[in-house]
Amino acid sequence: MKCRIIAVLGTRPEAIKLALVIHALRQRSQEFETAVVHTGQHRTMLDHALQFFKIKPDFDLDVMRPNQTLNSLTARVLDTVENACHRFEPNMVLVQGDTTTAFASALAAYYCKIAVGHIEAGLRSHDLYNPFPEEANRRLASVLTEIHFAPTALSRDNLLAEGVPDEKIVVTGNTVIDTLRALSVLPHSWENTPLAGIPDDNSRLVLVTSHRRESLGTDQENMCLALKDLVKQHPDIRVVYPVHLNPNVRATVNALLQNTDRIHLTEPLDYITFVSLLRRCFLVLTDSGGIQEEAPTFGKPVLVLRKLTERPEASQFGMAKIIGMSHEAIVNETSRLLNDAEAYQDMSEGENPYGDGHSSERIVEAVARWHAKKTPLLEADKQFKLAPRPQPRRRKSDAEENARKAAAGKE
Ligand code: UD1
Ligand code: UDP
């Protein structure tokens, strides 16, 4: 008997991170019957991504409302996902990450006594309000989950510490790296994209995104004012900022940054255009989870606009730095990377610690083995392993630097 799977998605990052899992399930159509449920938590941003990946949802639950509250959104997802489960009768519901779609769909499946597979399980900031409500969503989903697809060894350790049995955890790498690798080989031009109007004048591009609920208001305002100061202080940079469709984000960003010289506000970019911007930019300022994971693939230093992160691997490997949202930190840390070539170089070296491009295959293989009641879910040597951390470059002491300059002067 085929294994019946529902894959649920509702927001842009879920589409990007589930796209290749869905394709991998559909490639094994002798073994799997797969239905895609689109809760519709996001409309425009998700529909763009689905079109790009050629995924047509089997169920479109259309839950998005303007300025939706978390409670009403959760209630609509619970109700509508239950209905989809009754109609499709899956063996497993796959959810991804920490959104309201992911948590509420896991709960709906659990109430229907259907097994839950949680992709990107085990990330923890250990602070219930940072990120809000994602830290709680992810922890709550863990309680309801049958198979935990932990992206890294650290996320596995977090789950073990909470008492999740080892045999229910598979370390897969993050599926976003699968998507990124598949896409980054495609040629792409900025013609006919929102980036077309950005002058090609050798300016260094600073890519900015921000949308977290805990940063709305004062933090977001600080960040905008810091960006204004940065372009004033550094005449050779341009800020490129694709603005999230959340009306609360847009109100602040548009009020403070519209019509500012060398700050380019754009609509959300489709994924391939965004990836090409990521590849071309100089550095990244972001509070996004996914972008923290993607930037190391292209050696782009990330300054994380948060107090803490549930994805500490990049900062542990020296490729990202958590700087918060204060005006001072944003101006100083960005200026440091713009002015100090060695500091920049230090943050742009090393392999991406989040994945190797084979996560989707691992997930689908583990689900097949679970359905066939095989153990282990995936042999240890087939799970994802982080490449060893590169040795940090040793900075020259002042004395060494002076000696180098003196020697260079004599030549
Ligand atoms: C959600 C996720 C967050 C994820 C982010 C990805 C939750 C609680 N949060 O946050 O984890 O990082 O998505 O982007 O699930 N809107 C539109 N059009 C769209 C998308 C959103 O108008 O295409 C509006 C919605 O109507 C809503 C607002 O943006 O008013 C916020 O959307 P919502 O899904 O509630 O939360 P996000 O902040 O986007
Ligand atoms: N992204 C995109 N277009 C944009 C901004 C981001 O396609 O204009 C992609 C980005 O590459 C990443 C994902 O969207 O894969 C991250 O989404 P978001 O920041 O909304 O959510 P988070 O990752 O914080 O949950």
Tab-separated table of C-alpha atoms and ligand atoms in Angstrom:
chain	number	residue	atom	x	y	z
A	1	MET	CA	0.000	0.000	0.000
A	2	LYS	CA	1.259	3.454	-0.902
A	3	CYS	CA	2.161	5.845	1.875
A	4	ARG	CA	-0.242	8.807	1.770
A	5	ILE	CA	1.393	12.116	2.623
A	6	ILE	CA	0.023	15.589	3.105
A	7	ALA	CA	2.680	18.338	2.874
A	8	VAL	CA	1.369	21.562	4.387
A	9	LEU	CA	2.669	25.000	3.522
A	10	GLY	CA	1.332	28.485	4.088
A	11	THR	CA	4.127	31.058	3.940
A	12	ARG	CA	6.937	31.947	1.556
A	13	PRO	CA	9.736	30.138	3.442
A	14	GLU	CA	7.653	26.967	3.755
A	15	ALA	CA	7.174	26.846	-0.022
A	16	ILE	CA	10.891	27.412	-0.631
A	17	LYS	CA	11.904	24.795	1.929
A	18	LEU	CA	9.319	22.157	0.972
A	19	ALA	CA	9.537	22.487	-2.815
A	20	LEU	CA	12.191	19.817	-3.315
A	21	VAL	CA	10.720	17.523	-0.649
A	22	ILE	CA	7.439	17.576	-2.596
A	23	HIS	CA	9.265	16.934	-5.872
A	24	ALA	CA	11.215	14.061	-4.261
A	25	LEU	CA	7.976	12.514	-2.944
A	26	ARG	CA	6.354	12.820	-6.362
A	27	GLN	CA	9.383	11.222	-8.024
A	28	ARG	CA	8.770	8.129	-5.902
A	29	SER	CA	5.142	7.891	-6.986
A	30	GLN	CA	5.185	4.077	-6.793
A	31	GLU	CA	5.581	4.417	-3.038
A	32	PHE	CA	3.895	7.751	-2.194
A	33	GLU	CA	0.562	9.437	-2.852
A	34	THR	CA	1.216	13.098	-2.062
A	35	ALA	CA	-1.203	15.970	-1.564
A	36	VAL	CA	-0.096	19.575	-1.068
A	37	VAL	CA	-2.195	21.640	1.320
A	38	HIS	CA	-1.791	25.417	0.997
A	39	THR	CA	-3.312	27.046	4.054
A	40	GLY	CA	-3.058	30.442	2.359
A	41	GLN	CA	-1.508	32.078	5.460
A	42	HIS	CA	0.387	34.160	2.872
A	43	ARG	CA	-1.203	34.881	-0.450
A	44	THR	CA	0.921	36.936	-2.869
A	45	MET	CA	4.318	35.964	-1.475
A	46	LEU	CA	3.560	32.255	-1.376
A	47	ASP	CA	1.744	32.087	-4.683
A	48	HIS	CA	4.823	33.567	-6.412
A	49	ALA	CA	6.978	30.827	-4.904
A	50	LEU	CA	4.555	28.023	-5.807
A	51	GLN	CA	4.341	29.180	-9.416
A	52	PHE	CA	8.108	29.269	-9.629
A	53	PHE	CA	8.458	25.714	-8.313
A	54	LYS	CA	5.508	24.495	-10.409
A	55	ILE	CA	3.617	23.230	-7.379
A	56	LYS	CA	-0.147	23.246	-7.667
A	57	PRO	CA	-1.829	22.825	-4.285
A	58	ASP	CA	-4.418	20.058	-4.033
A	59	PHE	CA	-6.205	21.938	-1.251
A	60	ASP	CA	-6.199	25.748	-0.988
A	61	LEU	CA	-7.630	26.716	2.374
A	62	ASP	CA	-7.455	30.493	1.812
A	63	VAL	CA	-7.115	31.525	5.466
A	64	MET	CA	-5.264	34.863	4.999
A	65	ARG	CA	-6.982	38.062	6.158
A	66	PRO	CA	-5.530	41.598	6.131
A	67	ASN	CA	-3.666	42.252	9.384
A	68	GLN	CA	-4.659	38.827	10.703
A	69	THR	CA	-4.305	38.093	14.423
A	70	LEU	CA	-2.440	34.978	15.516
A	71	ASN	CA	-5.486	33.563	17.302
A	72	SER	CA	-7.899	33.931	14.409
A	73	LEU	CA	-5.274	32.602	11.987
A	74	THR	CA	-4.607	29.572	14.218
A	75	ALA	CA	-8.323	28.821	14.516
A	76	ARG	CA	-8.858	28.982	10.754
A	77	VAL	CA	-5.843	26.726	10.075
A	78	LEU	CA	-6.977	24.146	12.663
A	79	ASP	CA	-10.446	23.951	11.217
A	80	THR	CA	-9.506	23.802	7.569
A	81	VAL	CA	-6.553	21.400	7.903
A	82	GLU	CA	-8.773	18.947	9.797
A	83	ASN	CA	-11.129	18.999	6.880
A	84	ALA	CA	-8.288	18.316	4.395
A	85	CYS	CA	-7.111	15.402	6.592
A	86	HIS	CA	-10.586	13.864	6.566
A	87	ARG	CA	-10.787	14.142	2.812
A	88	PHE	CA	-7.303	12.788	1.959
A	89	GLU	CA	-6.782	10.370	4.888
A	90	PRO	CA	-2.973	10.615	5.003
A	91	ASN	CA	-0.606	8.310	6.912
A	92	MET	CA	1.566	11.303	7.731
A	93	VAL	CA	1.278	15.091	7.678
A	94	LEU	CA	4.575	16.865	6.941
A	95	VAL	CA	4.947	20.352	8.387
A	96	GLN	CA	7.942	22.686	8.096
A	97	GLY	CA	9.469	25.111	10.562
A	98	ASP	CA	7.853	27.422	13.049
A	99	THR	CA	4.965	29.253	11.443
A	100	THR	CA	1.384	29.270	12.627
A	101	THR	CA	0.616	27.059	9.632
A	102	ALA	CA	3.189	24.504	10.829
A	103	PHE	CA	2.109	24.395	14.460
A	104	ALA	CA	-1.661	24.527	13.885
A	105	SER	CA	-1.453	21.887	11.133
A	106	ALA	CA	0.534	19.593	13.435
A	107	LEU	CA	-2.143	20.041	16.101
A	108	ALA	CA	-4.954	19.404	13.620
A	109	ALA	CA	-3.214	16.194	12.464
A	110	TYR	CA	-2.636	15.080	16.049
A	111	TYR	CA	-6.308	15.594	16.939
A	112	CYS	CA	-7.142	13.411	13.919
A	113	LYS	CA	-4.582	10.826	15.193
A	114	ILE	CA	-2.402	11.196	12.120
A	115	ALA	CA	1.400	11.003	12.482
A	116	VAL	CA	3.295	14.270	12.098
A	117	GLY	CA	6.701	14.631	10.422
A	118	HIS	CA	8.351	17.902	11.444
A	119	ILE	CA	10.925	19.281	9.001
A	120	GLU	CA	13.457	21.741	10.466
A	121	ALA	CA	12.782	20.450	13.984
A	122	GLY	CA	14.761	21.239	17.111
A	123	LEU	CA	15.910	24.809	16.516
A	124	ARG	CA	15.746	26.694	19.808
A	125	SER	CA	16.504	30.217	20.951
A	126	HIS	CA	15.442	29.213	24.503
A	127	ASP	CA	13.545	32.514	24.812
A	128	LEU	CA	9.792	32.159	24.371
A	129	TYR	CA	9.416	35.713	23.038
A	130	ASN	CA	12.376	35.743	20.619
A	131	PRO	CA	11.381	35.071	17.924
A	132	PHE	CA	7.706	35.552	18.723
A	133	PRO	CA	5.637	33.440	18.263
A	134	GLU	CA	7.954	31.129	16.349
A	135	GLU	CA	9.906	29.790	19.350
A	136	ALA	CA	6.659	28.546	20.905
A	137	ASN	CA	5.267	27.289	17.591
A	138	ARG	CA	8.351	25.161	17.029
A	139	ARG	CA	8.451	23.758	20.560
A	140	LEU	CA	4.706	22.977	20.496
A	141	ALA	CA	5.049	21.192	17.163
A	142	SER	CA	7.813	19.002	18.653
A	143	VAL	CA	5.453	17.631	21.295
A	144	LEU	CA	3.064	16.440	18.586
A	145	THR	CA	5.667	14.960	16.248
A	146	GLU	CA	6.349	11.345	15.298
A	147	ILE	CA	9.522	11.929	13.211
A	148	HIS	CA	11.763	14.940	13.862
A	149	PHE	CA	13.839	16.003	10.860
A	150	ALA	CA	16.550	17.992	12.623
A	151	PRO	CA	18.660	20.029	10.193
A	152	THR	CA	21.897	19.931	12.209
A	153	ALA	CA	23.553	18.060	15.066
A	154	LEU	CA	22.822	21.030	17.323
A	155	SER	CA	19.091	20.849	16.644
A	156	ARG	CA	19.225	17.108	17.341
A	157	ASP	CA	20.927	17.822	20.684
A	158	ASN	CA	18.181	20.321	21.575
A	159	LEU	CA	15.547	17.648	20.998
A	160	LEU	CA	17.466	15.007	22.959
A	161	ALA	CA	17.740	17.472	25.861
A	162	GLU	CA	13.942	17.731	25.844
A	163	GLY	CA	13.563	13.964	26.072
A	164	VAL	CA	12.814	13.133	22.439
A	165	PRO	CA	14.000	9.556	21.794
A	166	ASP	CA	17.070	9.390	19.545
A	167	GLU	CA	15.455	6.845	17.231
A	168	LYS	CA	12.781	9.375	16.276
A	169	ILE	CA	15.302	11.995	15.119
A	170	VAL	CA	16.981	12.138	11.712
A	171	VAL	CA	19.679	14.744	11.024
A	172	THR	CA	19.000	15.852	7.473
A	173	GLY	CA	20.583	19.264	6.782
A	174	ASN	CA	18.298	22.123	5.901
A	175	THR	CA	16.190	21.673	2.761
A	176	VAL	CA	16.704	25.351	1.879
A	177	ILE	CA	20.216	24.436	0.750
A	178	ASP	CA	18.747	21.851	-1.665
A	179	THR	CA	16.580	24.556	-3.200
A	180	LEU	CA	19.370	27.085	-3.284
A	181	ARG	CA	21.794	24.711	-4.981
A	182	ALA	CA	19.230	23.636	-7.572
A	183	LEU	CA	18.512	27.263	-8.393
A	184	SER	CA	21.843	28.951	-8.246
A	185	VAL	CA	23.062	27.124	-11.361
A	186	LEU	CA	20.329	28.814	-13.440
A	187	PRO	CA	21.291	32.003	-15.280
A	188	HIS	CA	19.245	35.040	-14.290
A	189	SER	CA	19.072	38.625	-15.414
A	190	TRP	CA	17.571	41.558	-13.477
A	191	GLU	CA	15.808	42.834	-16.580
A	192	ASN	CA	12.049	43.040	-15.979
A	193	THR	CA	12.501	42.558	-12.229
A	194	PRO	CA	12.102	45.143	-9.444
A	195	LEU	CA	15.935	45.372	-9.438
A	196	ALA	CA	16.132	46.585	-13.037
A	197	GLY	CA	16.327	50.278	-12.085
A	198	ILE	CA	19.305	49.953	-9.711
A	199	PRO	CA	22.252	51.717	-11.403
A	200	ASP	CA	25.113	49.394	-12.312
A	201	ASP	CA	27.858	51.745	-11.068
A	202	ASN	CA	30.065	49.351	-9.055
A	203	SER	CA	28.442	50.407	-5.771
A	204	ARG	CA	28.647	47.785	-3.064
A	205	LEU	CA	25.125	46.460	-2.419
A	206	VAL	CA	23.931	46.049	1.156
A	207	LEU	CA	20.956	43.682	1.152
A	208	VAL	CA	18.414	44.294	3.910
A	209	THR	CA	15.266	42.399	4.943
A	210	SER	CA	13.267	42.553	8.129
A	211	HIS	CA	9.819	41.444	9.165
A	212	ARG	CA	9.863	39.978	12.697
A	213	ARG	CA	6.898	40.783	14.863
A	214	GLU	CA	9.086	41.424	17.932
A	215	SER	CA	10.925	44.189	16.029
A	216	LEU	CA	7.916	46.112	14.766
A	217	GLY	CA	7.820	49.725	15.960
A	218	THR	CA	10.859	51.299	17.637
A	219	ASP	CA	13.425	48.671	16.572
A	220	GLN	CA	12.275	48.872	12.994
A	221	GLU	CA	12.492	52.689	13.127
A	222	ASN	CA	16.045	52.534	14.559
A	223	MET	CA	17.061	50.255	11.765
A	224	CYS	CA	15.660	52.577	9.088
A	225	LEU	CA	17.464	55.591	10.560
A	226	ALA	CA	20.701	53.592	10.751
A	227	LEU	CA	20.386	52.703	7.058
A	228	LYS	CA	19.989	56.394	6.226
A	229	ASP	CA	23.175	57.212	8.145
A	230	LEU	CA	25.060	54.369	6.485
A	231	VAL	CA	24.380	55.637	2.962
A	232	LYS	CA	25.415	59.141	4.066
A	233	GLN	CA	28.699	57.851	5.550
A	234	HIS	CA	29.565	55.479	2.687
A	235	PRO	CA	29.119	57.070	-0.734
A	236	ASP	CA	30.034	53.809	-2.505
A	237	ILE	CA	27.132	51.720	-1.178
A	238	ARG	CA	23.530	51.211	-2.157
A	239	VAL	CA	20.992	49.610	0.151
A	240	VAL	CA	18.581	47.193	-1.531
A	241	TYR	CA	15.586	46.390	0.650
A	242	PRO	CA	12.772	44.109	-0.611
A	243	VAL	CA	9.981	45.031	1.786
A	244	HIS	CA	7.794	42.282	3.301
A	245	LEU	CA	4.046	42.578	2.637
A	246	ASN	CA	3.149	42.851	6.326
A	247	PRO	CA	1.353	46.248	6.434
A	248	ASN	CA	3.002	47.089	9.787
A	249	VAL	CA	6.476	46.646	8.305
A	250	ARG	CA	5.579	48.622	5.187
A	251	ALA	CA	4.123	51.576	7.076
A	252	THR	CA	7.391	52.237	8.976
A	253	VAL	CA	9.789	51.472	6.147
A	254	ASN	CA	7.919	53.556	3.585
A	255	ALA	CA	7.468	56.493	5.961
A	256	LEU	CA	11.173	56.634	6.859
A	257	LEU	CA	13.005	55.476	3.753
A	258	GLN	CA	10.980	56.257	0.657
A	259	ASN	CA	12.778	58.567	-1.787
A	260	THR	CA	16.125	58.312	0.029
A	261	ASP	CA	19.113	58.568	-2.312
A	262	ARG	CA	20.826	55.159	-2.761
A	263	ILE	CA	18.197	53.272	-0.747
A	264	HIS	CA	16.173	51.090	-3.095
A	265	LEU	CA	12.931	49.778	-1.617
A	266	THR	CA	11.362	47.045	-3.730
A	267	GLU	CA	8.387	44.710	-3.603
A	268	PRO	CA	9.186	41.169	-2.356
A	269	LEU	CA	11.347	39.510	-4.997
A	270	ASP	CA	10.617	36.179	-6.565
A	271	TYR	CA	13.015	33.559	-5.289
A	272	ILE	CA	15.362	33.353	-8.257
A	273	THR	CA	15.754	37.140	-8.337
A	274	PHE	CA	16.346	37.216	-4.605
A	275	VAL	CA	19.019	34.533	-4.864
A	276	SER	CA	20.736	36.413	-7.645
A	277	LEU	CA	20.755	39.551	-5.450
A	278	LEU	CA	22.180	37.507	-2.597
A	279	ARG	CA	24.934	36.271	-4.862
A	280	ARG	CA	25.730	39.776	-6.104
A	281	CYS	CA	25.492	41.774	-2.855
A	282	PHE	CA	28.416	42.711	-0.598
A	283	LEU	CA	26.837	41.883	2.754
A	284	VAL	CA	23.475	41.130	4.333
A	285	LEU	CA	21.534	42.723	7.186
A	286	THR	CA	18.534	40.582	8.066
A	287	ASP	CA	16.224	39.198	10.727
A	288	SER	CA	15.083	36.409	8.403
A	289	GLY	CA	15.680	32.805	9.395
A	290	GLY	CA	16.035	31.467	5.869
A	291	ILE	CA	18.417	34.186	4.708
A	292	GLN	CA	20.752	33.480	7.655
A	293	GLU	CA	20.949	29.926	6.329
A	294	GLU	CA	21.381	30.845	2.675
A	295	ALA	CA	23.982	33.638	2.762
A	296	PRO	CA	26.991	31.446	3.762
A	297	THR	CA	26.559	29.494	0.505
A	298	PHE	CA	27.726	32.612	-1.349
A	299	GLY	CA	30.272	33.699	1.272
A	300	LYS	CA	28.216	36.772	2.232
A	301	PRO	CA	28.658	37.949	5.811
A	302	VAL	CA	25.364	38.261	7.688
A	303	LEU	CA	24.658	40.809	10.395
A	304	VAL	CA	21.670	39.382	12.222
A	305	LEU	CA	19.114	42.009	13.257
A	306	ARG	CA	17.968	40.125	16.341
A	307	LYS	CA	18.805	39.798	20.027
A	308	LEU	CA	19.419	36.077	19.628
A	309	THR	CA	18.997	33.397	17.036
A	310	GLU	CA	17.767	29.826	16.983
A	311	ARG	CA	20.252	29.245	14.113
A	312	PRO	CA	23.597	29.886	15.845
A	313	GLU	CA	25.705	27.682	13.560
A	314	ALA	CA	26.687	30.511	11.166
A	315	SER	CA	27.848	32.747	13.996
A	316	GLN	CA	29.660	29.798	15.632
A	317	PHE	CA	31.441	29.302	12.315
A	318	GLY	CA	32.252	33.014	12.076
A	319	MET	CA	30.026	33.718	9.068
A	320	ALA	CA	27.349	35.711	10.876
A	321	LYS	CA	27.163	38.077	13.816
A	322	ILE	CA	24.147	38.801	15.980
A	323	ILE	CA	23.996	42.567	16.374
A	324	GLY	CA	20.446	43.406	17.532
A	325	MET	CA	18.513	46.404	16.264
A	326	SER	CA	20.179	49.416	17.882
A	327	HIS	CA	21.123	52.305	15.617
A	328	GLU	CA	24.688	52.294	16.940
A	329	ALA	CA	25.302	48.571	16.430
A	330	ILE	CA	23.911	48.602	12.900
A	331	VAL	CA	26.029	51.593	11.819
A	332	ASN	CA	29.218	50.415	13.556
A	333	GLU	CA	29.115	46.745	12.558
A	334	THR	CA	28.183	47.468	8.960
A	335	SER	CA	30.870	50.180	8.680
A	336	ARG	CA	33.452	47.785	10.084
A	337	LEU	CA	32.767	45.254	7.323
A	338	LEU	CA	32.716	47.985	4.694
A	339	ASN	CA	36.041	49.468	5.859
A	340	ASP	CA	38.063	46.488	7.094
A	341	ALA	CA	38.904	44.026	4.322
A	342	GLU	CA	40.382	41.490	6.746
A	343	ALA	CA	37.296	41.483	8.992
A	344	TYR	CA	35.180	41.019	5.859
A	345	GLN	CA	37.358	38.180	4.603
A	346	ASP	CA	37.114	36.419	7.974
A	347	MET	CA	33.332	36.318	7.688
A	348	SER	CA	33.135	35.208	4.093
A	349	GLU	CA	35.090	31.956	4.263
A	350	GLY	CA	34.014	28.391	4.957
A	351	GLU	CA	31.367	25.883	3.957
A	352	ASN	CA	27.708	26.446	4.643
A	353	PRO	CA	27.042	24.718	8.000
A	354	TYR	CA	23.310	24.279	7.378
A	355	GLY	CA	23.183	21.652	4.660
A	356	ASP	CA	24.742	19.877	1.702
A	357	GLY	CA	21.890	19.824	-0.813
A	358	HIS	CA	20.677	16.261	-0.006
A	359	SER	CA	18.192	16.947	2.784
A	360	SER	CA	15.021	16.256	0.800
A	361	GLU	CA	16.262	12.800	-0.260
A	362	ARG	CA	17.069	11.961	3.360
A	363	ILE	CA	13.624	13.034	4.528
A	364	VAL	CA	11.781	11.059	1.871
A	365	GLU	CA	13.903	7.952	2.461
A	366	ALA	CA	13.261	8.153	6.216
A	367	VAL	CA	9.510	8.507	5.674
A	368	ALA	CA	9.546	5.472	3.362
A	369	ARG	CA	11.395	3.452	6.012
A	370	TRP	CA	9.012	4.636	8.733
A	371	HIS	CA	6.049	3.488	6.616
A	372	ALA	CA	7.713	0.119	6.047
A	373	LYS	CA	8.348	-0.076	9.850
A	374	LYS	CA	12.117	-0.300	9.275
A	375	THR	CA	14.659	0.848	11.825
A	376	PRO	CA	16.734	2.930	12.069
A	377	LEU	CA	14.878	5.652	10.182
A	378	LEU	CA	18.175	6.434	8.436
A	379	GLU	CA	21.601	4.868	9.004
A	380	ALA	CA	23.946	7.199	10.918
A	381	ASP	CA	26.393	7.436	7.998
A	382	LYS	CA	23.605	8.614	5.689
A	383	GLN	CA	22.635	11.524	7.937
A	384	PHE	CA	23.950	15.069	7.485
A	385	LYS	CA	27.295	15.938	9.051
A	386	LEU	CA	28.736	19.407	9.401
A	387	ALA	CA	32.100	19.963	7.772
A	388	PRO	CA	34.721	20.773	10.438
A	389	ARG	CA	34.871	24.374	11.513
A	390	PRO	CA	37.588	26.290	9.658
A	391	GLN	CA	40.448	27.698	11.750
A	392	PRO	CA	39.868	31.415	12.310
A	393	ARG	CA	42.434	33.505	10.466
A	394	ARG	CA	44.984	35.007	12.835
A	395	ARG	CA	44.931	38.783	12.572
A	396	LYS	CA	48.370	40.428	12.416
A	397	SER	CA	49.467	42.272	15.550
A	398	ASP	CA	50.146	46.016	15.239
A	399	ALA	CA	53.899	45.317	15.459
A	400	GLU	CA	53.699	42.766	12.624
A	401	GLU	CA	51.625	45.131	10.520
A	402	ASN	CA	54.098	47.993	11.061
A	403	ALA	CA	57.014	45.722	10.145
A	404	ARG	CA	55.170	44.662	6.969
A	405	LYS	CA	54.526	48.303	6.022
A	406	ALA	CA	58.166	49.237	6.718
A	407	ALA	CA	59.408	46.320	4.578
A	408	ALA	CA	57.010	47.273	1.779
A	409	GLY	CA	58.326	50.883	1.962
A	410	LYS	CA	61.951	49.690	1.412
A	411	GLU	CA	61.125	47.720	-1.767
B	1	UD1	C1	4.998	34.629	9.001
B	1	UD1	C2	5.523	33.655	10.042
B	1	UD1	C3	7.009	33.861	10.242
B	1	UD1	C4	7.750	33.800	8.926
B	1	UD1	C5	7.127	34.761	7.946
B	1	UD1	C6	7.766	34.566	6.615
B	1	UD1	C7	3.913	33.142	11.798
B	1	UD1	C8	3.402	33.472	13.135
B	1	UD1	N1	4.895	33.893	11.328
B	1	UD1	O1	5.143	35.931	9.545
B	1	UD1	O2	7.509	32.835	11.075
B	1	UD1	O3	9.081	34.186	9.166
B	1	UD1	O4	5.734	34.475	7.828
B	1	UD1	O5	7.573	35.664	5.792
B	1	UD1	O6	3.456	32.231	11.177
B	1	UD1	N2	0.513	39.523	4.129
B	1	UD1	C9	0.004	39.915	2.923
B	1	UD1	N3	0.379	39.220	1.791
B	1	UD1	C10	1.255	38.185	1.839
B	1	UD1	C11	1.790	37.809	3.089
B	1	UD1	C12	1.400	38.482	4.230
B	1	UD1	O7	-0.765	40.846	2.842
B	1	UD1	O8	1.568	37.591	0.792
B	1	UD1	C13	0.080	40.225	5.356
B	1	UD1	C14	-0.979	39.412	6.137
B	1	UD1	O9	-2.266	39.740	5.796
B	1	UD1	C15	-0.723	39.829	7.563
B	1	UD1	C16	0.727	40.242	7.570
B	1	UD1	O10	1.176	40.316	6.229
B	1	UD1	O11	-1.505	40.901	7.920
B	1	UD1	C17	1.582	39.289	8.385
B	1	UD1	O12	1.446	37.964	7.877
B	1	UD1	P1	1.476	36.692	8.855
B	1	UD1	O13	1.428	35.450	8.032
B	1	UD1	O14	0.431	36.841	9.891
B	1	UD1	O15	2.854	36.774	9.598
B	1	UD1	P2	4.304	37.163	9.086
B	1	UD1	O16	4.755	38.295	9.913
B	1	UD1	O17	4.338	37.265	7.611
B	2	UDP	N1	13.027	35.671	-0.060
B	2	UDP	C1	12.508	35.869	-1.334
B	2	UDP	N2	12.219	37.139	-1.735
B	2	UDP	C2	12.409	38.227	-0.945
B	2	UDP	C3	12.913	38.009	0.371
B	2	UDP	C4	13.200	36.719	0.780
B	2	UDP	O1	12.325	34.910	-2.090
B	2	UDP	O2	12.125	39.348	-1.377
B	2	UDP	C5	13.315	34.302	0.384
B	2	UDP	C6	14.664	34.073	1.030
B	2	UDP	O3	15.642	33.733	0.083
B	2	UDP	C7	14.396	32.949	2.014
B	2	UDP	C8	12.945	33.132	2.378
B	2	UDP	O4	12.378	34.004	1.399
B	2	UDP	O5	14.500	31.682	1.399
B	2	UDP	C9	12.869	33.744	3.751
B	2	UDP	O6	11.601	34.201	3.984
B	2	UDP	P1	11.258	35.171	5.185
B	2	UDP	O7	12.428	36.046	5.484
B	2	UDP	O8	9.983	35.816	4.807
B	2	UDP	O9	10.958	34.147	6.367
B	2	UDP	P2	11.847	33.449	7.485
B	2	UDP	O10	12.935	32.705	6.825
B	2	UDP	O11	12.335	34.528	8.397
B	2	UDP	O12	10.886	32.566	8.192
